[in-house]
XYZ file of C-alpha atoms in Angstrom:
626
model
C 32.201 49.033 72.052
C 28.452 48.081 72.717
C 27.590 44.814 72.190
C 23.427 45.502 71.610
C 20.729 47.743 71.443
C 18.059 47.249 73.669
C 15.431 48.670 70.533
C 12.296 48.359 72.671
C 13.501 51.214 75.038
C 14.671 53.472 72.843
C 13.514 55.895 70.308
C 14.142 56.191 66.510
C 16.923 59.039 67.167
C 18.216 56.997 70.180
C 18.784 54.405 68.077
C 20.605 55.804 65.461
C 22.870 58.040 67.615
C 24.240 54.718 69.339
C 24.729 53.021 65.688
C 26.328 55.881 64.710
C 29.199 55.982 67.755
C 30.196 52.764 66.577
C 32.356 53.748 63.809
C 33.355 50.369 63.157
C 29.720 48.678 62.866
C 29.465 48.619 59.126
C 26.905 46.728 58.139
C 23.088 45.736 59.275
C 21.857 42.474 58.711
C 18.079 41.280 58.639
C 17.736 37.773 60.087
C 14.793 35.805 59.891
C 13.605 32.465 60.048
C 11.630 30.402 57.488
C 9.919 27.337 58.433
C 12.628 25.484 58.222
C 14.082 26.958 61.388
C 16.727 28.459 58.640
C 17.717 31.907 59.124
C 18.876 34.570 56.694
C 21.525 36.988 56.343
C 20.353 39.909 54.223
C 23.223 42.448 54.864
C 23.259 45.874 53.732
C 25.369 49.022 54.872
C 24.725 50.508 57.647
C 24.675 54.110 55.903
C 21.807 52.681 53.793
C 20.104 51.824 57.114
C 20.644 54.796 58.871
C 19.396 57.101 55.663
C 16.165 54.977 55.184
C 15.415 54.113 58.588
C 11.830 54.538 58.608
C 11.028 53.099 54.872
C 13.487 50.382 56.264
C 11.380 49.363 59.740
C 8.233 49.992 57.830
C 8.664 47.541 54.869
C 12.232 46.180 55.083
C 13.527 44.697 52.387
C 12.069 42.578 49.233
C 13.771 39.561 48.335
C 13.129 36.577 46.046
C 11.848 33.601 48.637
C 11.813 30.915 46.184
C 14.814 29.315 47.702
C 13.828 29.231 51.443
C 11.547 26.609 52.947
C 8.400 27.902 52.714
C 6.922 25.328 50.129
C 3.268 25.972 48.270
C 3.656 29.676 49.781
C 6.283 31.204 48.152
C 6.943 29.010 44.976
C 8.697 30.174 42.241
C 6.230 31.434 40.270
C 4.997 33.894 42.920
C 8.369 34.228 44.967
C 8.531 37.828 46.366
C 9.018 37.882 50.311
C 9.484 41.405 52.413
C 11.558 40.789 55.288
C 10.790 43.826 58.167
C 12.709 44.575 61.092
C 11.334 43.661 64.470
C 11.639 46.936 67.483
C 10.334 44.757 70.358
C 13.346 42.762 70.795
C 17.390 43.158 71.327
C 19.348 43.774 68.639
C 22.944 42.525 68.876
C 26.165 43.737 67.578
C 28.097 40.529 65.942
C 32.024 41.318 66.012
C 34.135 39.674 63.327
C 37.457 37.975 64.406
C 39.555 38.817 61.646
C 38.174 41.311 59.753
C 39.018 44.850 60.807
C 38.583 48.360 59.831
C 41.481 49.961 58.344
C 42.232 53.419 60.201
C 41.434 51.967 64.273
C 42.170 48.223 63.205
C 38.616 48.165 65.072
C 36.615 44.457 64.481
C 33.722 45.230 61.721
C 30.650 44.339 63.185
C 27.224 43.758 61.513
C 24.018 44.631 63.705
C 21.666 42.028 63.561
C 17.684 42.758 63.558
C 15.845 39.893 63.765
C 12.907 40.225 61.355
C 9.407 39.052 60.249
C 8.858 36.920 56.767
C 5.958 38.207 54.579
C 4.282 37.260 51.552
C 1.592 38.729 49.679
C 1.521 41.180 52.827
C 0.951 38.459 55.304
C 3.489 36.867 57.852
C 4.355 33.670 56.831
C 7.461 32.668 59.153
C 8.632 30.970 62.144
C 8.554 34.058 64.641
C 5.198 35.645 63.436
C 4.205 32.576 64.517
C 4.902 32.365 67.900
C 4.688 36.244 68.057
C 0.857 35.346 67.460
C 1.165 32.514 69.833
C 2.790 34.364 72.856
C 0.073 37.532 72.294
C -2.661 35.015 72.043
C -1.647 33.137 75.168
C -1.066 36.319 77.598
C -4.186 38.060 76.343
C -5.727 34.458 76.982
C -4.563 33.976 80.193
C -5.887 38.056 81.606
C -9.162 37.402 80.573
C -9.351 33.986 82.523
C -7.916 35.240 85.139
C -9.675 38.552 85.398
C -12.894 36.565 85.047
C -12.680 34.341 87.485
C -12.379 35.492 91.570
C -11.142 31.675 92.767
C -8.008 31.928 89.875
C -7.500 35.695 91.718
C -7.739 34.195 95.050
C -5.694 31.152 94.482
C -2.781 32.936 92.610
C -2.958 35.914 94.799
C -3.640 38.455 92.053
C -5.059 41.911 92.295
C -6.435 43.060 89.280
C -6.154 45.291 86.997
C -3.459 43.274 85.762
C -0.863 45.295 84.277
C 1.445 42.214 82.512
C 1.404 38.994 81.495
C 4.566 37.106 80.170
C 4.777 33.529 78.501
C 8.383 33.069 79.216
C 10.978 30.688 77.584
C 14.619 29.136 78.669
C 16.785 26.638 76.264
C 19.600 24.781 77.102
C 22.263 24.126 74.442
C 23.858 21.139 74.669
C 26.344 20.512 71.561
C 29.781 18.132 70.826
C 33.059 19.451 70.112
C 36.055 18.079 68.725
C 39.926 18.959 67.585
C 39.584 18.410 63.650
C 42.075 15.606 63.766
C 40.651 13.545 66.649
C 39.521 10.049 65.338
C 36.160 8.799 67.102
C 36.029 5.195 69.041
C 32.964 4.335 69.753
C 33.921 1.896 72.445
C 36.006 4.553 74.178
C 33.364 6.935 74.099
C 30.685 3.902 75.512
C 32.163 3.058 78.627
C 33.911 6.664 79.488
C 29.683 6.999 79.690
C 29.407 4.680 81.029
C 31.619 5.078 84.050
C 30.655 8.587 83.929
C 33.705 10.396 83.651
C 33.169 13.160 82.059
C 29.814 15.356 83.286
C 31.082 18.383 84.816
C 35.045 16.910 85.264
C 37.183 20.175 84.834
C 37.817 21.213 80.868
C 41.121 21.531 79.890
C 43.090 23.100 77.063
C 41.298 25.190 74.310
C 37.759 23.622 75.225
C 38.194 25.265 78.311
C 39.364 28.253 76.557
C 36.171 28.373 74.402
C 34.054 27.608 77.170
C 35.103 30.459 78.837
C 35.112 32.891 76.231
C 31.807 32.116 75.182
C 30.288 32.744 78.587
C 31.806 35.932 78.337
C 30.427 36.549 74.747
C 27.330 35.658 75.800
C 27.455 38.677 79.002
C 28.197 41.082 76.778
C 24.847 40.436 74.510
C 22.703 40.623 77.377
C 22.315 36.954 77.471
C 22.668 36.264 81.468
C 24.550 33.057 81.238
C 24.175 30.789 84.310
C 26.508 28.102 83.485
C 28.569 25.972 81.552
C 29.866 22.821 81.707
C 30.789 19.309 80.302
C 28.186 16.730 79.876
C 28.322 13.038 79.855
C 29.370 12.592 76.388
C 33.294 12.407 75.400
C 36.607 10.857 76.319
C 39.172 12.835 78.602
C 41.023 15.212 76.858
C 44.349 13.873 75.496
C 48.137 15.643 75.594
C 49.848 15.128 72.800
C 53.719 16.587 72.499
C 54.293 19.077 75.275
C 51.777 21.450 75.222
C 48.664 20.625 73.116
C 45.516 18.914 74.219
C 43.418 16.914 71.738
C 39.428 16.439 72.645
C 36.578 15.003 71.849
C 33.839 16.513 74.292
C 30.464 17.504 74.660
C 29.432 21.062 76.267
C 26.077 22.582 77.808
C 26.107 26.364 77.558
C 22.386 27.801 79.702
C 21.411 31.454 80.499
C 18.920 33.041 81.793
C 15.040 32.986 80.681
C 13.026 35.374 78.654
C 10.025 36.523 76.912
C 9.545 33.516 74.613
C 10.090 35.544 71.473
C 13.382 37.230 72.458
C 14.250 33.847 73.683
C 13.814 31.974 70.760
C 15.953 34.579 68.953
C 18.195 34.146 71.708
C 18.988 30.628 70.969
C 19.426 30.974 67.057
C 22.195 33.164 67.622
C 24.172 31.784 70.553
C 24.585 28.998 68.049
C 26.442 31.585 65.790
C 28.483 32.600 68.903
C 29.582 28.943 70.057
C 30.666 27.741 66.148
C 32.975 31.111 65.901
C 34.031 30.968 69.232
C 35.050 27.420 69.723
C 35.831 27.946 65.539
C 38.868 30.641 66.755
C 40.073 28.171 69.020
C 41.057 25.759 66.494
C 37.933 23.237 67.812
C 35.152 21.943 65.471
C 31.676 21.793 66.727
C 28.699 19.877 65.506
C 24.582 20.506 67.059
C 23.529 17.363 65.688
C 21.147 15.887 68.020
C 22.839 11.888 67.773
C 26.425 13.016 65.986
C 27.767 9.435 67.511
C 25.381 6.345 67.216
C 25.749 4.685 71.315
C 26.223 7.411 73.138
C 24.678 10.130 74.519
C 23.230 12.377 71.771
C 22.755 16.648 72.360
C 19.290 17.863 73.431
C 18.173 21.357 73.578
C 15.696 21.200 76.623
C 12.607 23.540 76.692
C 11.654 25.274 79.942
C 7.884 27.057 79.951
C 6.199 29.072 82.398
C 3.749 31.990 82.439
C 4.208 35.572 85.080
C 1.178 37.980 85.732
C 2.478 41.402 87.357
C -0.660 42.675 89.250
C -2.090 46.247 90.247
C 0.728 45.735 93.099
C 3.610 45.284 90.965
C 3.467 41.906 92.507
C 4.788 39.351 90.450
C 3.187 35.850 90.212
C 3.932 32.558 88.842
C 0.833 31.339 86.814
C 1.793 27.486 87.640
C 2.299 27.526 91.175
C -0.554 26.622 93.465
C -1.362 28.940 96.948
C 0.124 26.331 99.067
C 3.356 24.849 97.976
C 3.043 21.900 100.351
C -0.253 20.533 99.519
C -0.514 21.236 96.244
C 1.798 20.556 92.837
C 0.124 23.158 90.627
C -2.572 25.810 90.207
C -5.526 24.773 88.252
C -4.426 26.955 85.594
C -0.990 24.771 85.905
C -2.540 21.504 85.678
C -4.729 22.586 82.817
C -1.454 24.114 80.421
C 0.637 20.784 81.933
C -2.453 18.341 80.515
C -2.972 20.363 77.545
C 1.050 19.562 76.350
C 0.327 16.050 77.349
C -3.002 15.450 75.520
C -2.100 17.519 72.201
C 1.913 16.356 72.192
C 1.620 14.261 69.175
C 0.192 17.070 67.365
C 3.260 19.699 68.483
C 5.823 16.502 67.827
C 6.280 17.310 64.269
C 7.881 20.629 65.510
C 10.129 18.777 67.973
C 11.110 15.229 66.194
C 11.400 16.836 62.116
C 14.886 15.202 61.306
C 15.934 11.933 60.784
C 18.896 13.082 62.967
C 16.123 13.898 66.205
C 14.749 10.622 65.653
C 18.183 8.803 66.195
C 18.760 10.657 69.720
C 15.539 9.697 70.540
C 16.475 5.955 71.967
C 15.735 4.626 75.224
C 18.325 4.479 77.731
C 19.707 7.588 77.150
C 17.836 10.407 78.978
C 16.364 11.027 75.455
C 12.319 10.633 75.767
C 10.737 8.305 74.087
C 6.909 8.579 75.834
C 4.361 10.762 76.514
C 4.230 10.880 80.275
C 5.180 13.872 82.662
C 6.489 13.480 86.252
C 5.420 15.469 88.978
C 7.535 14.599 91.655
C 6.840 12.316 94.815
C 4.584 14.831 96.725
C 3.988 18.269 96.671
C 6.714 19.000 99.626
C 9.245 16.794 97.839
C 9.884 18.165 94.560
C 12.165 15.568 92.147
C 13.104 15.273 88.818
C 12.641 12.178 86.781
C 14.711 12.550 83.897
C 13.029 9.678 81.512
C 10.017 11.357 81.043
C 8.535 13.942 78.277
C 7.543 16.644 80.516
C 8.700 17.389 83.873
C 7.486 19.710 86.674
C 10.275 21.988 88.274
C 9.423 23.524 91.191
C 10.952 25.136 94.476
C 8.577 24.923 97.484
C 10.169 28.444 98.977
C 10.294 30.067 94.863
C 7.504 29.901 93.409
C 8.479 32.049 90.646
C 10.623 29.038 89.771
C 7.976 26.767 88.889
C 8.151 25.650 85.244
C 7.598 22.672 83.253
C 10.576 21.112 81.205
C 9.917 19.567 78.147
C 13.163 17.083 77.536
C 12.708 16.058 73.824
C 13.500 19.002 71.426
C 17.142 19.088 70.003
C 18.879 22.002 68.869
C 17.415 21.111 64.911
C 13.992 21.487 66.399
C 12.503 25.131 65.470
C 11.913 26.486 68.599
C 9.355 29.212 67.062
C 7.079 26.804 66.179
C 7.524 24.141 68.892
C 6.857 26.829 71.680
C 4.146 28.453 69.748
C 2.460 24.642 69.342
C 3.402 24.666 73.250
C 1.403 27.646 73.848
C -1.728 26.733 71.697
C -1.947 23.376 73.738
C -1.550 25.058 76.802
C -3.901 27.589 76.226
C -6.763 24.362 74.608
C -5.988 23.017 78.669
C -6.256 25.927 80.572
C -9.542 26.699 79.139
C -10.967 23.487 80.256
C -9.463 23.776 83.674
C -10.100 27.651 84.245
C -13.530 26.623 86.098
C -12.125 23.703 87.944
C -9.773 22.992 91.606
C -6.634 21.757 91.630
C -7.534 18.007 93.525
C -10.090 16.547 90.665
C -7.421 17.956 87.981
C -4.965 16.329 89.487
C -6.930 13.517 89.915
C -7.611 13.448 85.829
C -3.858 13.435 85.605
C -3.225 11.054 87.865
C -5.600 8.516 86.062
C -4.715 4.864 85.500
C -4.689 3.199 82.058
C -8.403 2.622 80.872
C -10.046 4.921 83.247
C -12.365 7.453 81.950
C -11.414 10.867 81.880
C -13.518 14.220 80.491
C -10.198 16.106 78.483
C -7.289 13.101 78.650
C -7.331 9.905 76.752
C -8.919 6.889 78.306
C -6.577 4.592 77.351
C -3.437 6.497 78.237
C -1.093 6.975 81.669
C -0.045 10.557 82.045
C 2.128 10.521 85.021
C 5.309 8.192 86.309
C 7.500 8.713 89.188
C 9.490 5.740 88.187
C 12.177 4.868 85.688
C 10.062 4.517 82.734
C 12.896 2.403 80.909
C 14.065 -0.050 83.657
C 9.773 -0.391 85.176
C 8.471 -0.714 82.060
C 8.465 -3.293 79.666
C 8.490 -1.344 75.497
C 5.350 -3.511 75.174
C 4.448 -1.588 78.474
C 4.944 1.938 77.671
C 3.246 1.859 74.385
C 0.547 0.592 75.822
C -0.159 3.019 78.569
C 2.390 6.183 76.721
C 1.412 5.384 73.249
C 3.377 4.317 70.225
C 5.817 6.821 69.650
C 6.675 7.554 65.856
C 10.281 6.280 64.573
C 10.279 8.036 61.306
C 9.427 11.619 60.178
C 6.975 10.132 57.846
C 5.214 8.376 60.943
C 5.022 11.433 62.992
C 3.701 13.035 60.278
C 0.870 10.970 59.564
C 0.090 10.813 63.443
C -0.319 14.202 63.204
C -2.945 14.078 59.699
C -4.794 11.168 62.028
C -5.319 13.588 65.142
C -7.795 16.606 65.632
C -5.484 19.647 65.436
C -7.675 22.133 65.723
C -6.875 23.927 68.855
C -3.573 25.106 66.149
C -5.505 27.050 64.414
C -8.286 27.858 66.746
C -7.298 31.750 67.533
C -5.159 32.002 64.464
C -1.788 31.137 66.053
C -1.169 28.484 62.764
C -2.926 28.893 59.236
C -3.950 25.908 57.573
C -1.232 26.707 54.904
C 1.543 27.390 57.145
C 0.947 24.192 58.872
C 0.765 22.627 55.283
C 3.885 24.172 53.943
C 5.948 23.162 57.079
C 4.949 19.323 56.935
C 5.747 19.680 53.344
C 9.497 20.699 53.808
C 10.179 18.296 56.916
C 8.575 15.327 54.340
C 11.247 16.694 51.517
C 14.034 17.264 53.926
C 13.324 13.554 54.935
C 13.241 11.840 51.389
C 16.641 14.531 50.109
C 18.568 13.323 53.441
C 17.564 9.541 53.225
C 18.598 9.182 49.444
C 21.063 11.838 49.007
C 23.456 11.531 52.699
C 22.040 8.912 54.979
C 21.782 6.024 52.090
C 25.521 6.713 50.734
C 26.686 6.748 53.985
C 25.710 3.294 54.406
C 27.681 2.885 51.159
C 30.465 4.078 52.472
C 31.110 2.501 55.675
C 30.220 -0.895 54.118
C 32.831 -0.659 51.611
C 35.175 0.042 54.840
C 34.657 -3.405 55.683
C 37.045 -6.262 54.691
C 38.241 -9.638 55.487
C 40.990 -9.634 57.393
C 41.616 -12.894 58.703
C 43.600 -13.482 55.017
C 47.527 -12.729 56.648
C 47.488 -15.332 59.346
C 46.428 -18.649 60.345
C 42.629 -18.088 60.927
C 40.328 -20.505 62.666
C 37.109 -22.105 60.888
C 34.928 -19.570 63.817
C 36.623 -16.284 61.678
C 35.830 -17.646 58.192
C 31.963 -18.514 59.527
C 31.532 -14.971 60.965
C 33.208 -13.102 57.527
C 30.711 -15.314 55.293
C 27.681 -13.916 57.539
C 29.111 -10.305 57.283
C 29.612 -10.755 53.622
C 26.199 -12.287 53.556
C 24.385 -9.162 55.150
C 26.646 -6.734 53.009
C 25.435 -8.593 49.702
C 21.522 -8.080 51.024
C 22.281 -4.710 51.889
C 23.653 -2.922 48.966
C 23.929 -5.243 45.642
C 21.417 -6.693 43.034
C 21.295 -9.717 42.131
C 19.557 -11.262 38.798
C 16.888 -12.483 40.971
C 16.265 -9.666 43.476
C 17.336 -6.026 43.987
C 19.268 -5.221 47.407
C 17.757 -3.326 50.424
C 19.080 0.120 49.273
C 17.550 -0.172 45.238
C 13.945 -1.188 46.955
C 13.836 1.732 49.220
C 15.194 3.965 46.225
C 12.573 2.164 43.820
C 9.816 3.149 46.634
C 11.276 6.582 46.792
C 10.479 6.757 43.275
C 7.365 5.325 43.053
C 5.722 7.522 46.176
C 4.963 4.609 48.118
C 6.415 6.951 51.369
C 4.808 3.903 53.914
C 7.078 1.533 52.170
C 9.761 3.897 52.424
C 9.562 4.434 56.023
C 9.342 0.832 56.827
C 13.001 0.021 54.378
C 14.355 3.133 56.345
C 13.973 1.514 59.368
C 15.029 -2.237 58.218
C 18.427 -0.425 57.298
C 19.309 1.395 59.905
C 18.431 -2.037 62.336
C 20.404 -4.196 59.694
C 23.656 -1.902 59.346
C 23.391 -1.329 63.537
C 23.210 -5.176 63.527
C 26.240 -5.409 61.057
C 28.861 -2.785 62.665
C 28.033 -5.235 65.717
C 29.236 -8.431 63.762
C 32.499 -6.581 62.643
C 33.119 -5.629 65.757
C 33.031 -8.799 67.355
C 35.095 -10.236 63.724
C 37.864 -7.954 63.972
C 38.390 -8.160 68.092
C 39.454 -12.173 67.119
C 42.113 -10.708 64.511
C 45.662 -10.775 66.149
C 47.364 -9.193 63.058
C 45.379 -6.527 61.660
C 45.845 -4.914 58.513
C 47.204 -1.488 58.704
């Protein structure tokens, strides 16, 4: 059995021969991705494929795009969408687990070739996007380069240059559970807290999963480098003689690649940990903050950009000639400050749930301001893990140096966040292409309120401390900024900045930009309203007095009466005022999207507040109710 088809190596008739062997791959699949980071599953039979192959790869498949996110493009009045088959990246074979063919008993499998969204017979999805992105930045990057004899002496490049790469590497970080596993969130806080779980030993099917997975993921071409447990979760649990019960979360990482294949890379090893860890009886969940007070699941970013010379030398575009003395190239600091300086413009890509914004808290690794660390000196490299953007480096590797940007999750669409990543980058190195290292660094460096020619004057760019524990919040939004809190603030952030180094080489469209804020805003009001809002419901209804059965001090019956108090202000009208809940609905309803924000946030403080007050309520109960 092969497990993928390396397409951009191989010709038409290669290809087909090798689908072909496999008697038991059945079925082809299209997958794309809308701007909703959603991807499809338009599945055909192979024979189709294989007897249409060119018409196929030419103009794929037309399908009715009224029901994927791509708002004021493909409405419903002009819905049409071609989806076409992308050759310049691995195509993998997915293996079902119980479905088999009847003659071998072989597993089915469906080849999956990711594709390209059109409408009207232009690209309109998430990986033309950063397909234009990653050819804009390496065609960007050659001409600076070849222009410029100090950017050839200081990365030690002789020309012609024969390739550039803008490479990509996600981490996958993700809870898993047995489906009949109850949560405690006190349990969960201090096993955190104490640390006892980040890379303890798994046991049972977890490990099981783990392991298998890894495996999976070799087979695909995926280069795994690790897995392991993270800080999240409570020991797993024997119950009877021989089954474990857990409640854990996992980080899965492999290797880097061309940013494209990468980004395909991730959207699929999803597919591979759910069916895996799925098979082994274990539920999984990529919410970013699946547990409110501990640690939520990010999906860190790493960036960095390769030129192959007329040597076949490979060099890393980041790294400076000397290691020791210096942190970065010029063409380093220049992509590093261009992130920095544009980062509230890519944020909508990152932060587009209301589920990112509740990882996003401080005190737990998640990052919450706009400042990048580059370690304490250039011969001491460090990582300080409460910051946006961090600087990797090895002083004796420079191929290793990359920047790490901590604050996507695994809901954020990593087609359009690394394609906003490479536009920045690419606004930056163009204003440092002419410049040395020291007065770059020295812009980045900068104190609050000091002038600067491309950075903010009234921002701090760089900490080397623990921006939570050394900072005061009235602190770091002073010298970080104000970070948003709901996806209606980061969106208008994004309306009040100047975003034109987006769509200055075509990377975004105005519309495509326009059409993606438009589904994060609906996403935001259909969640609020239609889970997030009768969830609060719920849980309040869970709550009841329980100091009734025995004989209960005065100090119970005062802390039920504020309980009930905050309950009543929560969730039920009165004749002379409606409740929390009807005034954000009534907002909802009457567009006023400010108001709405600000209510979202009141509740989620007030029921936060009230969970607290129960808590403290029931732990002064001797006989509880069962």
């Amino acid at each position: 059995m092969i497990y993928y088809i390396d397409a951009p190596r191989l010709t038409k008739e290669e290809i087909i021969e090798r689908i072909k062997s496999q008697t038991n791959v059945l079925f082809v699949s299209l997958s794309t991705v809308d701007l909703g980071g959603n991807h499809t599953d338009e599945r055909i039979p192979v024979r189709e494929f294989i007897e249409n192959y060119d018409e196929f790869m030419l103009r794929g498949i037309p399908t009715d795009g009224s029901s994927v996110e791509l708002p004021g493009i493909a409405n419903i009045d002009n819905a049409k969408v071609d989806i076409i088959p992308d050759k310049e990246v691995r195509w993998l074979i997915d293996y079902s687990s119980h479905h088999f063919t009847e003659k071998e008993h072989l597993s089915i499998g469906t080849l999956v070739i990711p594709s390209f969204l059109y409408h009207s017979g232009k690209p309109v999805g998430s990986r033309s996007v950063l397909k234009r992105a990653t050819e804009t930045l390496e065609r960007d990057v050659r001409e600076m380069i070849e222009a410029s004899e100090d950017l050839q002496r200081e990365l030690d490049i002789e020309l012609p240059i024969k390739d550039v790469e803008f490479s990509l590497a996600t981490e996958l970080e993700f809870w898993v559970h047995s489906p009949t596993v109850s949560k405690d969130d006190e349990d969960l806080f201090v096993s955190q807290k104490l640390k006892e779980q980040y890379w303890k030993r798994p046991t049972g099917a977890v490990r099981d999963a783990l392991e298998d997975t890894l495996i999976a993921l070799e087979k695909l071409g995926y280069t795994p480098e690790m897995g392991h447990k993270e800080v999240g979760g409570v020991g797993s649990k024997l119950r009877g003689s021989n089954e474990y019960v857990h409640m854990e979360q996992i980080e899965i990482d492999w290797r880097y690649d061309h940013a494209l294949q990468a980004a395909d890379n991730e959207l699929f090893a999803r597919n591979i940990v759910f069916d895996i860890f799925a098979k082994h009886g274990l539920d999984v969940t990529f919410k970013a903050k699946p547990i409110d007070g501990v640690a939520g699941s990010g999906e860190h970013h790493h960036v960095s950009i390769t030129v192959t010379d007329a040597r076949g030398e490979k060099r890393n575009v980041f790294a400076p000639n000397n290691m020791q003395k210096d942190f970065l190239s010029p063409l380093g600091f220049g992509a590093l400050m261009g992130i920095l300086n544009h980062y509230e413009s890519i944020n909508p890509f990152v932060s587009n749930s209301n589920d990112a914004f509740n990882r996003l808290t401080p005190g737990f690794e998640a990052p919450v301001s706009t400042v990048c660390s580059l370690g304490m000196g250039p011969d001491s490299p460090s990582r300080n893990r409460t910051v946006l953007l961090g600087l990797i480096r090895d002083t004796k590797n420079k191929l290793a140096t990359r920047f790490e940007l901590r604050s996507p999750n695994v809901g954020s669409n990593s087609y359009l966040l690394s394609a906003a990543v490479a536009a920045a980058m690419i606004d930056g190195m163009l204003y440092a292409k002419d410049k040395k290292s020291e007065e770059l660094f020295k812009e980045l460096n900068k104190e609050y309120g000091e002038e600067a020619v491309y950075l903010k004057k009234d921002r701090k760019y760089r900490s080397e401390v623990n921006i939570y524990t050394d900072y005061t919040e009235e602190d770091r939004e002073k010298l970080f900024g104000k970070a948003p809190r709901t996806v209606f603030e980061v969106i208008e952030i994004f309306r009040e900045n100047i975003n034109g180094f987006l769509t200055a080489e075509d990377i975004f469209t105005d519309a495509i930009i326009e059409s993606y804020l438009q589904s994060i805003h609906d996403n935001w009001l259909a969640e609020l309203t239609g889970r997030i809002i009768p969830e609060y419901v719920r849980e309040i209804r869970e709550l009841h007095m329980l100091h009734d059965r025995e004989p209960f001090s005065q100090l119970d019956k005062i802390r039920w009466n504020a309980i009930h108090q905050e309950m009543v202000h929560l969730m039920k009208d009165t004749h002379l005022r409606n409740c929390l809940f009807t005034r954000l609905l009534l907002a909802v309803e009457e567009q006023d999207y400010a108001l709405v924000s600000k209510l979202q946030l009141e509740a989620a403080s007030r029921i936060k507040e009230l969970k607290h007050m129960y808590s403290i309520y029931r732990k002064n109960i001797i006989h509880l109710k069962e």
